[in-house]
XYZ file of C-alpha atoms in Angstrom:
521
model
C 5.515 36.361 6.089
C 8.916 34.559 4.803
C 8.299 32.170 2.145
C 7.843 28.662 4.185
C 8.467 25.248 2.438
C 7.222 21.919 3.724
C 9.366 18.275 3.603
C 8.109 14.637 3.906
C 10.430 11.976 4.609
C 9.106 8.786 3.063
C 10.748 5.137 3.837
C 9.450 2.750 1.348
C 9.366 -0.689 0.704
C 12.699 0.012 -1.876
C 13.943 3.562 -1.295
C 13.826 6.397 0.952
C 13.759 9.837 -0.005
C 12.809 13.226 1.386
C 10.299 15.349 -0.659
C 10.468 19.096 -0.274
C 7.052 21.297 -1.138
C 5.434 24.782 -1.496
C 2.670 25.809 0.079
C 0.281 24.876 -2.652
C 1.701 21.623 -3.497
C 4.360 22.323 -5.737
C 7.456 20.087 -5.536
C 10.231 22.104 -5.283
C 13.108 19.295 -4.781
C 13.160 15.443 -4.033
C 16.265 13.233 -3.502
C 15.795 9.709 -3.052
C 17.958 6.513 -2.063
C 17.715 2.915 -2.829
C 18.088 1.131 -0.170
C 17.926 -3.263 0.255
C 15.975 -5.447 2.980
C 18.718 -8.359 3.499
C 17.617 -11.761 3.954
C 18.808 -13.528 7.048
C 20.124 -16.815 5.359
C 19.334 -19.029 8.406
C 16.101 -17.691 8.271
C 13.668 -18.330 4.324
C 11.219 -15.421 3.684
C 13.585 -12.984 6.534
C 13.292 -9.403 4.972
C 15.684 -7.391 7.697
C 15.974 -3.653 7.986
C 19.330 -2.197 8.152
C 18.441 0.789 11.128
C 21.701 2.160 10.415
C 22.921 2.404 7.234
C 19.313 3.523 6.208
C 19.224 6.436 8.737
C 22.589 7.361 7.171
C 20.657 7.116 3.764
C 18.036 9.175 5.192
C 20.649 11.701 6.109
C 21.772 12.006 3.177
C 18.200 12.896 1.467
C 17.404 15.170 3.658
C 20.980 16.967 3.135
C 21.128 16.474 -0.725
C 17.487 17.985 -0.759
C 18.479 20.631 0.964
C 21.730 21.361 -0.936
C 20.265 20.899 -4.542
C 17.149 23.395 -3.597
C 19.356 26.005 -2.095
C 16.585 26.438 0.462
C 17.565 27.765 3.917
C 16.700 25.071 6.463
C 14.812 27.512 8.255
C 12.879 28.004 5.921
C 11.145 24.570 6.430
C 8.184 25.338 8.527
C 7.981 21.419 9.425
C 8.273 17.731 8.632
C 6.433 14.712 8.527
C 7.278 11.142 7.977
C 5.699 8.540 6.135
C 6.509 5.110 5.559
C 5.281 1.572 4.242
C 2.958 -0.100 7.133
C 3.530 -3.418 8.508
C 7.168 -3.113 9.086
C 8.297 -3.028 12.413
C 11.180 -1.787 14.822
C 11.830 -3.126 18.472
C 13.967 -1.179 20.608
C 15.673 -2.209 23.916
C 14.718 -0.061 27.098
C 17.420 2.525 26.659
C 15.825 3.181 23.162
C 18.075 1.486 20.944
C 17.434 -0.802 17.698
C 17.828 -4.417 18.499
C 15.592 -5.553 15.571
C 14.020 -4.582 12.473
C 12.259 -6.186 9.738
C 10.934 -4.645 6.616
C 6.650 -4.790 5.381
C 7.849 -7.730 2.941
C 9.312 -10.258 5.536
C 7.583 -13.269 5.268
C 9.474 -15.114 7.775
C 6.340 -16.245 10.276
C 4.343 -18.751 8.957
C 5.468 -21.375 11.665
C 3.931 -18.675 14.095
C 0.762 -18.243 12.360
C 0.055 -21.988 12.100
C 0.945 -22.047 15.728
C -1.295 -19.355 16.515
C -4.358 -21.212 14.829
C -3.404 -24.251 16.498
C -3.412 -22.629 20.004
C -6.998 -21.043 19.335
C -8.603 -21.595 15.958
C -11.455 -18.889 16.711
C -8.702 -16.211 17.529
C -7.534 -14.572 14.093
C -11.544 -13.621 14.017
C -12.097 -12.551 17.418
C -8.681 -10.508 16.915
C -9.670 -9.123 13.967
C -13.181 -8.094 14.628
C -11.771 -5.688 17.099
C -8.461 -4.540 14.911
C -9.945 -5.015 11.716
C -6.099 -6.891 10.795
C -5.655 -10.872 10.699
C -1.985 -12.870 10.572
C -1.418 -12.480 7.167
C 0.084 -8.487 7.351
C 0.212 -8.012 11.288
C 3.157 -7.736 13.891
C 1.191 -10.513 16.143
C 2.855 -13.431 14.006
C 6.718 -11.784 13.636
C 6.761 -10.467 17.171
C 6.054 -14.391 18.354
C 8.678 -15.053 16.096
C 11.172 -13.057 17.892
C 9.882 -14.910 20.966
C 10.309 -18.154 19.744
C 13.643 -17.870 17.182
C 15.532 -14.531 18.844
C 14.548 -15.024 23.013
C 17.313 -13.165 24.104
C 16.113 -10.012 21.507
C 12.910 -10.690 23.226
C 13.671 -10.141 26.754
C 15.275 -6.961 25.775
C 12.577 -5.578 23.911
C 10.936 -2.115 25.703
C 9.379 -0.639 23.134
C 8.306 -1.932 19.717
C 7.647 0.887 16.551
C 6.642 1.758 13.364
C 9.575 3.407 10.507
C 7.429 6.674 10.042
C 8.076 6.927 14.077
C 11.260 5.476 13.883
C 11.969 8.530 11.632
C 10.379 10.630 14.062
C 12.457 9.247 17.164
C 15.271 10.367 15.137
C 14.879 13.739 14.498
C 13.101 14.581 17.813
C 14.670 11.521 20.340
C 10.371 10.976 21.519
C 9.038 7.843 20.594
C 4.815 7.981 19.487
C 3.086 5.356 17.359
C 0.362 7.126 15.223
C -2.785 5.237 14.565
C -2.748 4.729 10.557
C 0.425 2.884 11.009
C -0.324 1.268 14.725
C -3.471 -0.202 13.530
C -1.896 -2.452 10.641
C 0.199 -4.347 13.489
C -3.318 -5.886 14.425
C -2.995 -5.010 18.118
C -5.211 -2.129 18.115
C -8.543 -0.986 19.149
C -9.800 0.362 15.743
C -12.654 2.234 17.904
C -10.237 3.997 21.006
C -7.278 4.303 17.941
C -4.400 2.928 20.697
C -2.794 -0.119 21.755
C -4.860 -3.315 22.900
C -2.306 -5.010 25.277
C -5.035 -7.914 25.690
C -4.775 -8.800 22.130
C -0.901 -9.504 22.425
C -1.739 -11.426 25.739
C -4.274 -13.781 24.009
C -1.455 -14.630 21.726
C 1.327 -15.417 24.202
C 3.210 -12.226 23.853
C 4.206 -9.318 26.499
C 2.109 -6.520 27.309
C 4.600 -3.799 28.297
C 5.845 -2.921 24.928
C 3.517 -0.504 23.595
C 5.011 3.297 23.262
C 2.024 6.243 23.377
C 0.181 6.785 20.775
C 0.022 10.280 18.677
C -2.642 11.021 16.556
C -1.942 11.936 13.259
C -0.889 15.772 12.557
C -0.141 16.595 15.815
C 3.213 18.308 16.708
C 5.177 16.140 18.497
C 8.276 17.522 19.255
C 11.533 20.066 17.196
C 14.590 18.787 15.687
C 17.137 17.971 18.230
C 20.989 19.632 17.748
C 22.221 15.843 17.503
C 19.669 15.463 14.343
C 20.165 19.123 12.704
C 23.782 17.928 12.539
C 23.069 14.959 10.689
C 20.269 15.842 8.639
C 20.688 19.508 7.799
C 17.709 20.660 9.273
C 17.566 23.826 11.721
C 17.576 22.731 14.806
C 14.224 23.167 16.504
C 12.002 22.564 13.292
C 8.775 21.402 14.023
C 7.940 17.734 13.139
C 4.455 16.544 13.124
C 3.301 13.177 13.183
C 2.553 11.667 10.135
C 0.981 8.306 9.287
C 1.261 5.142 6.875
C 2.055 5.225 3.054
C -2.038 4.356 1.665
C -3.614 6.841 4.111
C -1.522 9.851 3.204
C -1.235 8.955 -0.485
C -5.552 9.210 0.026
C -5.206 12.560 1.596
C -2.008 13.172 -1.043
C -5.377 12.660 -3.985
C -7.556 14.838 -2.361
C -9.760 11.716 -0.375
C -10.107 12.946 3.340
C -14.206 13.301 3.820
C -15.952 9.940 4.497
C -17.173 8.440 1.028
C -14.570 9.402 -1.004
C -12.561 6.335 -2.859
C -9.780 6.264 -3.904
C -7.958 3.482 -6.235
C -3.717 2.927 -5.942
C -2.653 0.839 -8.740
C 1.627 -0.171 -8.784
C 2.862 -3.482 -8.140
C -0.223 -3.818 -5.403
C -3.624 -2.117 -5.862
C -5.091 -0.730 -3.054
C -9.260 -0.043 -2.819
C -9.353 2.732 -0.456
C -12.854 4.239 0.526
C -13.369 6.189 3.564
C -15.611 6.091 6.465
C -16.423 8.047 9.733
C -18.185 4.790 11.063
C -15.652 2.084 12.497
C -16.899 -1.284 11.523
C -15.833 -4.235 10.714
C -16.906 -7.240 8.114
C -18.535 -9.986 9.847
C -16.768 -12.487 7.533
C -13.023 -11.040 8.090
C -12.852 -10.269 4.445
C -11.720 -6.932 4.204
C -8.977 -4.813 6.087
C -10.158 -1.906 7.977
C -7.518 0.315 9.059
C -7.647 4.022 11.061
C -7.139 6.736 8.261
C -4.613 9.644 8.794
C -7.710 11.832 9.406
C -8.736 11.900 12.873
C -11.774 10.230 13.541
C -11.942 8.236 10.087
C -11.379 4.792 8.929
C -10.621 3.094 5.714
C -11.919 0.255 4.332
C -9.440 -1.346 2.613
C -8.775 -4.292 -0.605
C -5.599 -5.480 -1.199
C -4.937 -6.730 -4.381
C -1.326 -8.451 -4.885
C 0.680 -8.557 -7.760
C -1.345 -6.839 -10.380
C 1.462 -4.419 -11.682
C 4.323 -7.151 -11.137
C 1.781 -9.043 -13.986
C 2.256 -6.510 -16.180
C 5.990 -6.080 -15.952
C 6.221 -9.839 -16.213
C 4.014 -9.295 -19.485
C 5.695 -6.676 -20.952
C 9.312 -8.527 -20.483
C 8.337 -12.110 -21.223
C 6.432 -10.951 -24.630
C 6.848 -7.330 -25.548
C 10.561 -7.343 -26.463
C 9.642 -5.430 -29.770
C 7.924 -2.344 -27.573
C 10.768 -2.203 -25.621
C 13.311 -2.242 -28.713
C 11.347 0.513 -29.920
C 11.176 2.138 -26.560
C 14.486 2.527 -26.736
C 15.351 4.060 -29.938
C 12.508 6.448 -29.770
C 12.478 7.350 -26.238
C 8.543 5.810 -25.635
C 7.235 4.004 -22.770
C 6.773 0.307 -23.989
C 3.932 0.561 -22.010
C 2.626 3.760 -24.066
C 3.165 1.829 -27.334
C 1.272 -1.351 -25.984
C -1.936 0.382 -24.921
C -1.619 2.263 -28.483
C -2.370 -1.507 -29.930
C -4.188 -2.938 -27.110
C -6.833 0.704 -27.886
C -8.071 -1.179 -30.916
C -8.832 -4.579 -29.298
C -12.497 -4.383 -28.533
C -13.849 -3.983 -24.859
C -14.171 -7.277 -23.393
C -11.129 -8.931 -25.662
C -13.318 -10.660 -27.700
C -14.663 -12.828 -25.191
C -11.331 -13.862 -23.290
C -10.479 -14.077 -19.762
C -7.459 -14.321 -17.389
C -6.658 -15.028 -13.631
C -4.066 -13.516 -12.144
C -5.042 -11.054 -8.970
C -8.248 -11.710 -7.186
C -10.437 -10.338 -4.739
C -9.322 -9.950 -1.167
C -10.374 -12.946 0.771
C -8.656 -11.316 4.610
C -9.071 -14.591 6.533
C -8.148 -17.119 3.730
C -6.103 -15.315 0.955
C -4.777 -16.712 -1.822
C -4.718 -16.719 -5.432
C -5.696 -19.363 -8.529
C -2.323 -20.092 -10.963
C -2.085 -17.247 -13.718
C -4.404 -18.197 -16.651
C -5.541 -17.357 -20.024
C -8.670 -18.523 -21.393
C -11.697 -18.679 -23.574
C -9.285 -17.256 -27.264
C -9.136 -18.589 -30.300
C -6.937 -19.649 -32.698
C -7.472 -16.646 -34.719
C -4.566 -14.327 -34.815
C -5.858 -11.463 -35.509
C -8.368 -11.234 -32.873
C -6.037 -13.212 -30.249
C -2.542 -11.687 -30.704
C -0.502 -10.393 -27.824
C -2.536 -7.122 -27.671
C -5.618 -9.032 -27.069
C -3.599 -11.039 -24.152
C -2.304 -7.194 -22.832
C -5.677 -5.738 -23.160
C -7.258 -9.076 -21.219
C -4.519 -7.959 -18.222
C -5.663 -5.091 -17.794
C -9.790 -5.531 -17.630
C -8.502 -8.558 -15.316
C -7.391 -5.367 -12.954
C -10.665 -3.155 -13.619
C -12.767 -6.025 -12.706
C -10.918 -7.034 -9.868
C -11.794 -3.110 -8.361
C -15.099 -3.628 -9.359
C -15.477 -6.970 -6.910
C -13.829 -4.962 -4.015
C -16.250 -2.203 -4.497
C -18.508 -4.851 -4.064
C -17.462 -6.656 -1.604
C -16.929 -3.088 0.411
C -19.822 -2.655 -0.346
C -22.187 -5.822 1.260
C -21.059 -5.548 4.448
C -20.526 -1.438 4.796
C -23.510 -0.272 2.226
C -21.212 2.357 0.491
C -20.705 3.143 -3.034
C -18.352 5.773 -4.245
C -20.214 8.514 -6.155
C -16.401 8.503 -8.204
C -13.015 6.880 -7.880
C -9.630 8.932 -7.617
C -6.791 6.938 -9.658
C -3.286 7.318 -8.479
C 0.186 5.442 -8.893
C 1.818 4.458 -11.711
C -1.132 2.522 -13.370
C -2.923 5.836 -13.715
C -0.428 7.642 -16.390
C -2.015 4.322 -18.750
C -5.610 6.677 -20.386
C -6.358 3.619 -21.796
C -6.377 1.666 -18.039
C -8.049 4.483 -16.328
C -10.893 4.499 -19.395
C -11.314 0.757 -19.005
C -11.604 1.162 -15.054
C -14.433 4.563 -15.121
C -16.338 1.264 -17.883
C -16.240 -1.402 -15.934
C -16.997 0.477 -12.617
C -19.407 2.430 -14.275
C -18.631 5.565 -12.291
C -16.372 8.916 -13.263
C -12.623 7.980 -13.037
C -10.436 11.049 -11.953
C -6.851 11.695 -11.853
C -5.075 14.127 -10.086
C -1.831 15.650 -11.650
C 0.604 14.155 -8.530
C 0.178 10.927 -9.114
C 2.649 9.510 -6.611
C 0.707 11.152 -3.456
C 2.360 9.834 -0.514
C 5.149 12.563 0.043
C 2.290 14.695 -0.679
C 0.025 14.059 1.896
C 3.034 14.252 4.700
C 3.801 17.037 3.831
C -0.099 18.346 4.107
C 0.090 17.059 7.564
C 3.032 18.854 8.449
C 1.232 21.849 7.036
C -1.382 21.605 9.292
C 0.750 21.024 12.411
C 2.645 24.301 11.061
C -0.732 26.200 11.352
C -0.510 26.927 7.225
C -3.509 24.920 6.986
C -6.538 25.395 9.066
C -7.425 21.649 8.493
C -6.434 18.321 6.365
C -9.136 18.728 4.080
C -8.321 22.841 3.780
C -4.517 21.441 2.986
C -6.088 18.889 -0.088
C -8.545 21.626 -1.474
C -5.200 23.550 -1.394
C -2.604 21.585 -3.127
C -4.406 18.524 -5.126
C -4.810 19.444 -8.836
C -6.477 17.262 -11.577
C -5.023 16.347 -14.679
C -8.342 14.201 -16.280
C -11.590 12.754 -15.465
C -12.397 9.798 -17.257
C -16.277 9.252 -17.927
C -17.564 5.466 -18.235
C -19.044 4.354 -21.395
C -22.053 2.543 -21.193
C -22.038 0.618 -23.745
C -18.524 -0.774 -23.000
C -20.024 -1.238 -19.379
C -22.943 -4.144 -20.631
C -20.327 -6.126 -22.181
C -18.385 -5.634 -18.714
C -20.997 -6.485 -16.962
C -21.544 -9.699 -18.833
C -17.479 -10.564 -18.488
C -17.454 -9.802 -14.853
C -19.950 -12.408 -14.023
C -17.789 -14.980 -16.310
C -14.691 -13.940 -14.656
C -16.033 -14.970 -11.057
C -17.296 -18.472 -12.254
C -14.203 -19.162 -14.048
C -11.614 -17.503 -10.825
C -13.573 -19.752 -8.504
C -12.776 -22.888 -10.677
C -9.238 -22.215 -11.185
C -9.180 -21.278 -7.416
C -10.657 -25.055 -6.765
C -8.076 -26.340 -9.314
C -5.235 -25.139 -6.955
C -7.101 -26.393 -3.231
C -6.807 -29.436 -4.569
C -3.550 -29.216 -5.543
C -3.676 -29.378 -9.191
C -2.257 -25.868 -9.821
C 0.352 -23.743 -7.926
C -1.034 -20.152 -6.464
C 0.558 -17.781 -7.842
C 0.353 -16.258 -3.918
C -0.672 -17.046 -1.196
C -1.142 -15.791 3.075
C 1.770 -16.724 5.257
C 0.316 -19.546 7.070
C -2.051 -20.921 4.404
């Protein structure tokens, strides 16, 4: 057989960029594009997508990928798309773009206080059956539209996902996957399709909703019109692909139910997978359809957590990153080398920053530092660094929990992934606190990854997703817990909780600003 290659487009939140593997996982090219959500200045928190100029920057990705690998387009035995989730695309009825906005518009929280105003009891009822509230979903934008853009509105025929929007692209056939689909909050998590009645209950049409593809299947070949633009072969198969978590999870190797997996960037996501579709009686926790056919994912949010530590290191580590630069070192790499000798539990202090995922009514206390001493050697900006980053650990440890109460499922281990995972010293800390084997795979950044699994399996080079993982996913470390770091842990975590629920009073009653908080809140 002719050697085969596989490519992933992925659109995310800040770039696009198409991915080319081998069979067995091996990146063998990647170009990738910046590209900017604009804000609409008539309208605070607006985050629009640019549909053109960023399908001319996918364009050029997929060209310059091809160009700099030397690899014959036919050669690529198929594509898959991935994207972030929650952004959305409505198209007119001839199946144009009319409007976009990107995962990070923020534009809605009129809508959502109109929607609890209409029907306080709805967000629940609508998210016991999609396992999504307002805070992420299309329910409170798409009433936006209605109510700001009415003419956009009555035009609307179909309303999409970017990974499909990708896909309607290359292939001119519109299909809404369910990993993706399910974060708009107008799905049946159990069927995995569209819930029209959901959209009805909050005011909005009912015709809009384009079929629905389930992950990995082969949807259609690369039109002429696209193989001209992009530089694929025309007639390349393209499989259906799914949103940015659930293929980085498959990306790691997570695709059999009980497997966990922990994404730590500027957001940390608590991934664990399940093959029963449930969701929390108290609306705590998203619960989204995984890119594996008949599985779910219980997922924690956690927002912020890596913008803390960038904040950190360029508010107070301006000596790091003068040394960073004349020897070539992450600042971050010469930061955990001090913050290594600070003892587990930083000598007793504490910090609030990120918190655990409250789905219904999420928000979080004003950053704080607490419980040091005016002792510099203990309390010095190490000590600060090092208190960041058990802030983070514990933080995973309450969504395991919280997971946990409602589900009854513990991870027998925890897969770390993103950029937080290239810290030893942060993946050591996390395997203590959690008391449970910490292990991370060699592709850290999975996403492209586990597209481009899922096109393998459409291609028939894969017999199944979890045949595709076994495959390609190679480990770089497994972190063991200590357990005698874990009892001091232990004893911090239930601190932490006392003191995050007092700051968290301090700011609902106004006292302190969050430092975020739900549209609508």
């Amino acid at each position: 057989m002719a050697e085969q290659y596989l490519m992933a487009i992925d659109a995310g939140t800040g770039s696009v960029r198409a991915v080319i593997f081998d069979p067995d996982g091996n990146q063998v090219g990647c170009v990738q594009k910046e590209w900017t959500h604009r804000e609409d200045p008539r309208f605070p928190g607006s985050m629009n997508f640019d549909w053109e100029t960023n399908w001319n920057l996918t364009c050029s990705c997929t060209r310059g990928v091809l160009e700099e690998t030397g690899i014959d387009p036919h050669k690529i035995a198929a594509v898959s798309t991935t994207c972030m989730r929650e952004g959305i695309v409505l198209y007119d009825k001839e199946g144009r773009e009319i409007w976009a906005c990107a995962n990070v518009d923020a534009r809605s929280n009129d809508e959502v206080g109109e929607l609890i105003r209409r029907n306080p009891d709805l967000e629940k009822e609508i998210y016991l059956k999609s396992g999504q509230t307002y805070a992420l979903g299309a329910l409170p934008r798409i009433l936006w539209v209605k109510n700001k853009m009415p003419e956009i509105y009555e035009k609307t025929g179909a309303v999409g996902m970017f990974n499909d929007w990708l896909i309607r692209h290359l292939t001119g056939v519109e299909a809404v996957e369910p990993s993706n689909g399910s974060t708009t909050g107008i799905f049946d998590l159990k069927s995995r399709t569209w819930d029209p009645g959901i959209a009805e209950k909050c005011g909005l049409r009912s015709d809009i909703f384009p079929p629905v593809a389930e992950c990995g299947t082969v949807i259609a070949k690369v039109t002429a019109g696209a193989a001209a633009q992009t530089g694929l072969a025309e007639g390349t198969t393209v499989v259906v692909g799914g949103g940015d978590c659930q293929l980085g999870t498959i990306g790691v190797g997570a695709t059999l139910p009980g497997q966990a997996a922990v994404f730590g960037g500027s957001f940390w996501q608590y991934e664990l997978n399940t093959d029963v579709c449930k969701t929390d009686p108290n609306c705590r926790v998203r619960v989204n359809c995984h890119a594996v056919p008949g599985s779910w994912q219980y997922e924690a949010l956690a927002f912020k957590p890596g913008l803390v530590m960038r904040w950190y290191r360029d508010g107070f580590c301006q000596l790091e990153k003068q040394i960073g630069e004349k020897t070539g070192k992450d600042p971050y790499y010469l930061m955990d080398k001090e913050a290594e000798k600070v003892p587990a539990g930083s000598n007793g202090m504490l910090c609030t920053f990120s918190d655990i995922m409250n789905f219904i009514c999420w928000k979080h206390a004003a950053p704080t530092f607490t419980n040091f001493e005016l002792d510099p050697v203990k309390f010095n900006r190490y000590t600060f660094y090092r208190a960041i980053l058990e802030n983070t650990a514990m933080l995973v440890k309450g969504h395991m929990e919280l997971v946990n109460s409602f589900a009854g499922i513990t991870p027998k281990e925890i897969i770390f992934a993103g950029g937080a995972s290239r810290s030893p010293l942060w993946s050591q800390i996390l395997a203590d606190v959690l008391a449970l084997p910490v292990k991370v795979p060699v592709v850290k950044e999975a996403t492209a990854l586990g597209a481009a699994i899922i096109a393998g399996c459409g291609a028939g080079i894969y017999s199944s997703i979890e045949d595709g993982a076994n495959r390609t996913v190679k480990w770089d470390r497994t972190f063991e817990p200590d357990m005698e770091n874990h009892k001091i842990y232990e004893d911090l975590y239930k601190k932490w909780r006392t003191v995050y629920a007092k700051q968290l009073e301090l700011v609902n009653e106004g006292v302190t600003k969050p430092m975020w908080t739900a549209p609508g809140l």
